[in-house]
GROMACS .gro file of C-alpha atoms in nm:
model
  153
    1UNK     CA    1  -0.011   0.012   0.039
    2UNK     CA    2   0.121   0.322  -0.102
    3UNK     CA    3   0.147   0.569   0.179
    4UNK     CA    4   0.061   0.942   0.147
    5UNK     CA    5   0.131   1.289   0.425
    6UNK     CA    6  -0.203   1.502   0.368
    7UNK     CA    7  -0.175   1.725   0.038
    8UNK     CA    8   0.001   1.532  -0.153
    9UNK     CA    9  -0.130   1.519  -0.531
   10UNK     CA   10  -0.189   1.186  -0.638
   11UNK     CA   11  -0.295   1.147  -0.947
   12UNK     CA   12  -0.346   1.386  -1.203
   13UNK     CA   13  -0.566   1.418  -1.519
   14UNK     CA   14  -0.578   1.704  -1.809
   15UNK     CA   15  -0.874   1.710  -2.084
   16UNK     CA   16  -0.720   1.956  -2.370
   17UNK     CA   17  -0.961   2.099  -2.587
   18UNK     CA   18  -0.822   2.298  -2.932
   19UNK     CA   19  -1.064   2.332  -3.111
   20UNK     CA   20  -1.393   2.565  -3.117
   21UNK     CA   21  -1.731   2.587  -2.965
   22UNK     CA   22  -1.979   2.929  -2.954
   23UNK     CA   23  -2.305   2.888  -2.800
   24UNK     CA   24  -2.599   3.197  -2.813
   25UNK     CA   25  -2.838   2.929  -2.680
   26UNK     CA   26  -3.036   3.083  -2.298
   27UNK     CA   27  -3.019   2.792  -2.131
   28UNK     CA   28  -2.758   2.575  -1.944
   29UNK     CA   29  -2.511   2.309  -2.215
   30UNK     CA   30  -2.261   2.087  -2.167
   31UNK     CA   31  -1.933   2.210  -2.293
   32UNK     CA   32  -1.870   1.953  -2.538
   33UNK     CA   33  -1.564   1.739  -2.548
   34UNK     CA   34  -1.474   1.998  -2.221
   35UNK     CA   35  -1.481   1.700  -1.957
   36UNK     CA   36  -1.208   1.477  -1.707
   37UNK     CA   37  -1.342   1.205  -1.512
   38UNK     CA   38  -1.106   1.089  -1.242
   39UNK     CA   39  -1.173   0.743  -0.985
   40UNK     CA   40  -1.033   0.884  -0.632
   41UNK     CA   41  -0.836   0.595  -0.424
   42UNK     CA   42  -0.955   0.697  -0.140
   43UNK     CA   43  -1.366   0.842   0.020
   44UNK     CA   44  -1.137   1.121   0.220
   45UNK     CA   45  -0.925   1.233  -0.075
   46UNK     CA   46  -1.031   1.600  -0.167
   47UNK     CA   47  -1.015   1.729  -0.544
   48UNK     CA   48  -0.864   2.047  -0.691
   49UNK     CA   49  -1.045   2.061  -0.978
   50UNK     CA   50  -0.895   2.393  -1.252
   51UNK     CA   51  -0.932   2.523  -1.587
   52UNK     CA   52  -0.892   2.818  -1.790
   53UNK     CA   53  -1.072   2.858  -2.118
   54UNK     CA   54  -0.988   3.122  -2.390
   55UNK     CA   55  -1.322   3.329  -2.412
   56UNK     CA   56  -1.410   3.524  -2.650
   57UNK     CA   57  -1.734   3.782  -2.736
   58UNK     CA   58  -1.920   4.138  -2.890
   59UNK     CA   59  -2.183   4.283  -2.676
   60UNK     CA   60  -2.230   3.925  -2.540
   61UNK     CA   61  -2.245   3.810  -2.123
   62UNK     CA   62  -2.260   3.476  -2.066
   63UNK     CA   63  -2.296   3.254  -1.666
   64UNK     CA   64  -2.044   2.922  -1.635
   65UNK     CA   65  -2.089   2.642  -1.412
   66UNK     CA   66  -1.879   2.347  -1.303
   67UNK     CA   67  -2.038   2.077  -1.282
   68UNK     CA   68  -1.990   1.700  -1.032
   69UNK     CA   69  -2.121   1.420  -1.190
   70UNK     CA   70  -2.066   1.040  -1.111
   71UNK     CA   71  -2.333   0.761  -1.169
   72UNK     CA   72  -2.633   0.940  -1.289
   73UNK     CA   73  -2.617   1.213  -1.074
   74UNK     CA   74  -2.493   1.551  -1.169
   75UNK     CA   75  -2.483   1.855  -0.937
   76UNK     CA   76  -2.311   2.255  -1.041
   77UNK     CA   77  -1.990   2.238  -0.780
   78UNK     CA   78  -1.889   2.610  -0.671
   79UNK     CA   79  -2.221   2.811  -0.720
   80UNK     CA   80  -2.365   3.073  -0.485
   81UNK     CA   81  -2.543   3.000  -0.268
   82UNK     CA   82  -2.850   3.201  -0.421
   83UNK     CA   83  -2.963   3.032  -0.742
   84UNK     CA   84  -3.225   3.261  -0.807
   85UNK     CA   85  -3.218   3.128  -1.179
   86UNK     CA   86  -3.058   3.086  -1.434
   87UNK     CA   87  -2.808   3.415  -1.459
   88UNK     CA   88  -2.653   3.215  -1.124
   89UNK     CA   89  -2.317   3.001  -1.110
   90UNK     CA   90  -1.951   2.965  -1.128
   91UNK     CA   91  -1.862   3.313  -1.281
   92UNK     CA   92  -1.906   3.566  -1.555
   93UNK     CA   93  -1.805   3.678  -1.872
   94UNK     CA   94  -1.946   4.010  -2.085
   95UNK     CA   95  -1.907   4.305  -2.259
   96UNK     CA   96  -1.858   4.506  -2.569
   97UNK     CA   97  -1.552   4.321  -2.824
   98UNK     CA   98  -1.426   4.105  -2.518
   99UNK     CA   99  -1.120   3.903  -2.505
  100UNK     CA  100  -1.043   3.686  -2.160
  101UNK     CA  101  -1.005   3.371  -2.076
  102UNK     CA  102  -1.219   3.257  -1.760
  103UNK     CA  103  -1.004   3.110  -1.508
  104UNK     CA  104  -1.121   2.917  -1.190
  105UNK     CA  105  -1.008   2.654  -0.901
  106UNK     CA  106  -1.265   2.463  -0.674
  107UNK     CA  107  -1.148   2.236  -0.391
  108UNK     CA  108  -1.401   1.889  -0.388
  109UNK     CA  109  -1.546   1.663  -0.113
  110UNK     CA  110  -1.679   1.403  -0.389
  111UNK     CA  111  -1.681   1.183  -0.088
  112UNK     CA  112  -1.648   0.889  -0.348
  113UNK     CA  113  -1.424   0.580  -0.494
  114UNK     CA  114  -1.635   0.560  -0.728
  115UNK     CA  115  -1.579   0.732  -1.075
  116UNK     CA  116  -1.634   1.117  -1.099
  117UNK     CA  117  -1.708   1.381  -1.379
  118UNK     CA  118  -1.622   1.706  -1.371
  119UNK     CA  119  -1.756   1.951  -1.625
  120UNK     CA  120  -1.867   2.304  -1.740
  121UNK     CA  121  -2.206   2.419  -1.861
  122UNK     CA  122  -2.196   2.778  -2.030
  123UNK     CA  123  -2.516   2.980  -2.102
  124UNK     CA  124  -2.573   3.354  -2.235
  125UNK     CA  125  -2.767   3.638  -2.174
  126UNK     CA  126  -2.753   3.780  -2.519
  127UNK     CA  127  -2.543   3.713  -2.818
  128UNK     CA  128  -2.312   3.464  -2.901
  129UNK     CA  129  -2.016   3.331  -2.671
  130UNK     CA  130  -1.721   3.159  -2.834
  131UNK     CA  131  -1.448   2.926  -2.756
  132UNK     CA  132  -1.090   2.878  -2.885
  133UNK     CA  133  -1.096   3.186  -3.099
  134UNK     CA  134  -1.218   3.505  -3.111
  135UNK     CA  135  -1.553   3.683  -3.258
  136UNK     CA  136  -1.426   3.841  -3.504
  137UNK     CA  137  -1.312   3.408  -3.632
  138UNK     CA  138  -0.967   3.559  -3.814
  139UNK     CA  139  -0.788   3.718  -3.584
  140UNK     CA  140  -0.679   3.436  -3.278
  141UNK     CA  141  -0.738   3.071  -3.175
  142UNK     CA  142  -0.639   2.929  -2.864
  143UNK     CA  143  -0.679   2.647  -2.666
  144UNK     CA  144  -0.839   2.607  -2.321
  145UNK     CA  145  -0.738   2.273  -2.040
  146UNK     CA  146  -0.923   2.113  -1.727
  147UNK     CA  147  -0.738   1.930  -1.455
  148UNK     CA  148  -0.848   1.720  -1.182
  149UNK     CA  149  -0.608   1.632  -0.930
  150UNK     CA  150  -0.665   1.388  -0.646
  151UNK     CA  151  -0.531   1.582  -0.277
  152UNK     CA  152  -0.505   1.340  -0.072
  153UNK     CA  153  -0.700   1.368   0.331
   0.00000   0.00000   0.00000
């Protein structure tokens, strides 16, 4: 049996996405191809879920929610304590001609040794939001990553 000190990184998994996507939808949908699965070795260990998204929009606003799926149950994590409507979430971007990296980090306690899949949803309130490209498609392209790290308890 492997021994580890509290706070030790036990395993790391990452998803890299460099193809483009966009949404102008008025309801939360998963960002296709942007999930990462990890199976904790102990139910007392934590998972550090972090990511960096290359985002752009022109006159657009979008809200993002981090998700955790265990079995058939998907839960929003790292969200506002009050979820009044679809405009609430983990983070928001918006403005005119915006180009930015949407970064996030959340220390999760899934309390399981079953496979855990982390993902992210997005929804716009106006305009179109783009992933891995600028709003004027010929200007610039980028890449996005999400990472899950198991941390010993």
